[in-house]
Amino acid sequence: GMEEYHEEWKEMYGKKVQMEILKQEDTKLKKTIAYEGEMLHKSAINAIVKNIANEIKMHNEKVKADAALREVQNAKKLRGESKQLQEDAKELAEMKKEKTEAGAKKKPK
């Protein structure tokens, strides 16, 4: 009877040990999965943050480029306007001169 009892106990103990090992493995696995999940989560967040930062940078660059382009266009426009004003002023001066000369011709001294 003692032998049988011993065998039974060994079997039971063996099962208990196996269960314990499985439990530990399960915990380890769960921890690994949780850790890897966290790492993935962190790297995903980092990637998103990087993306946002890049988009902001690109947006700022575009804003700067647009502003520079506007400056150039404004400068060109102003240059064009100032040229036009100079031409107008020249024309006016010519007209004044002609009028003055015509006036001088009319009045014989």
Coordinates of C-alpha atoms in Angstrom, one line a residue:
G1 CA 0.0 0.0 0.0
M2 CA 2.9 2.3 0.8
E3 CA 4.3 2.0 -2.7
E4 CA 1.0 2.9 -4.3
Y5 CA 0.6 5.9 -2.0
H6 CA 4.2 7.0 -2.9
E7 CA 3.5 6.7 -6.7
E8 CA 0.2 8.6 -6.3
W9 CA 1.9 11.3 -4.3
K10 CA 4.7 11.6 -6.8
E11 CA 2.2 11.9 -9.6
M12 CA 0.2 14.6 -7.7
Y13 CA 3.4 16.4 -6.8
G14 CA 4.7 16.2 -10.3
K15 CA 1.4 17.7 -11.6
K16 CA 1.7 20.5 -9.0
V17 CA 5.2 21.3 -10.0
Q18 CA 4.2 21.3 -13.7
M19 CA 1.3 23.6 -12.9
E20 CA 3.7 25.9 -11.0
I21 CA 6.1 26.0 -13.9
L22 CA 3.3 26.7 -16.3
K23 CA 2.0 29.5 -14.1
Q24 CA 5.5 31.1 -13.9
E25 CA 5.9 30.8 -17.7
D26 CA 2.5 32.3 -18.2
T27 CA 3.4 35.3 -15.9
K28 CA 6.8 35.7 -17.7
L29 CA 5.0 35.6 -21.1
K30 CA 2.4 38.1 -19.9
K31 CA 5.1 40.4 -18.6
T32 CA 7.0 40.1 -21.9
I33 CA 3.9 40.8 -23.9
A34 CA 3.1 43.8 -21.6
Y35 CA 6.6 45.1 -21.9
E36 CA 6.8 44.7 -25.7
G37 CA 3.3 46.3 -25.9
E38 CA 4.5 49.2 -23.9
M39 CA 7.6 49.6 -26.1
L40 CA 5.5 49.4 -29.2
H41 CA 3.2 52.0 -27.7
K42 CA 6.1 54.3 -26.8
S43 CA 7.7 54.0 -30.2
A44 CA 4.3 54.6 -31.8
I45 CA 3.9 57.7 -29.7
N46 CA 7.4 58.9 -30.5
A47 CA 6.8 58.3 -34.2
I48 CA 3.5 60.3 -34.0
V49 CA 5.2 63.1 -32.1
K50 CA 8.1 63.2 -34.6
N51 CA 5.6 63.3 -37.5
I52 CA 3.7 66.2 -35.9
A53 CA 7.0 68.0 -35.3
N54 CA 8.0 67.4 -39.0
E55 CA 4.6 68.6 -40.2
I56 CA 4.9 71.8 -38.0
K57 CA 8.4 72.3 -39.4
M58 CA 7.2 71.9 -42.9
H59 CA 4.3 74.2 -42.3
N60 CA 6.6 76.8 -40.9
E61 CA 8.9 76.5 -43.8
K62 CA 6.0 76.9 -46.2
V63 CA 4.7 79.9 -44.3
K64 CA 8.2 81.4 -44.5
A65 CA 8.5 80.6 -48.2
D66 CA 5.0 82.1 -48.9
A67 CA 5.9 85.2 -47.0
A68 CA 9.2 85.5 -48.9
L69 CA 7.4 85.1 -52.2
R70 CA 4.9 87.8 -51.1
E71 CA 7.8 90.1 -50.3
V72 CA 9.3 89.5 -53.7
Q73 CA 5.9 90.1 -55.4
N74 CA 5.3 93.2 -53.4
A75 CA 8.8 94.5 -54.2
K76 CA 8.2 93.9 -57.9
K77 CA 4.9 95.6 -57.8
L78 CA 6.4 98.6 -55.9
R79 CA 9.2 98.7 -58.4
G80 CA 6.7 98.7 -61.2
E81 CA 4.6 101.4 -59.6
S82 CA 7.6 103.6 -58.9
K83 CA 8.8 103.2 -62.5
Q84 CA 5.3 104.2 -63.6
L85 CA 5.4 107.2 -61.3
Q86 CA 8.8 108.2 -62.6
E87 CA 7.4 108.0 -66.2
D88 CA 4.3 110.0 -65.2
A89 CA 6.5 112.6 -63.5
K90 CA 8.6 112.8 -66.6
E91 CA 5.5 113.2 -68.8
L92 CA 4.2 116.0 -66.5
A93 CA 7.5 117.8 -66.5
E94 CA 7.5 117.6 -70.3
M95 CA 4.0 118.9 -70.5
K96 CA 4.8 121.7 -68.1
K97 CA 7.9 122.6 -70.2
E98 CA 5.9 122.6 -73.4
K99 CA 3.2 124.8 -71.8
T100 CA 5.9 127.2 -70.4
E101 CA 7.6 127.3 -73.8
A102 CA 4.3 127.8 -75.6
G103 CA 3.5 130.6 -73.1
A104 CA 6.8 132.2 -73.7
K105 CA 6.3 132.0 -77.5
K106 CA 2.9 133.7 -77.1
K107 CA 4.3 136.6 -75.2
P108 CA 6.6 138.5 -77.4
K109 CA 8.9 140.7 -75.4

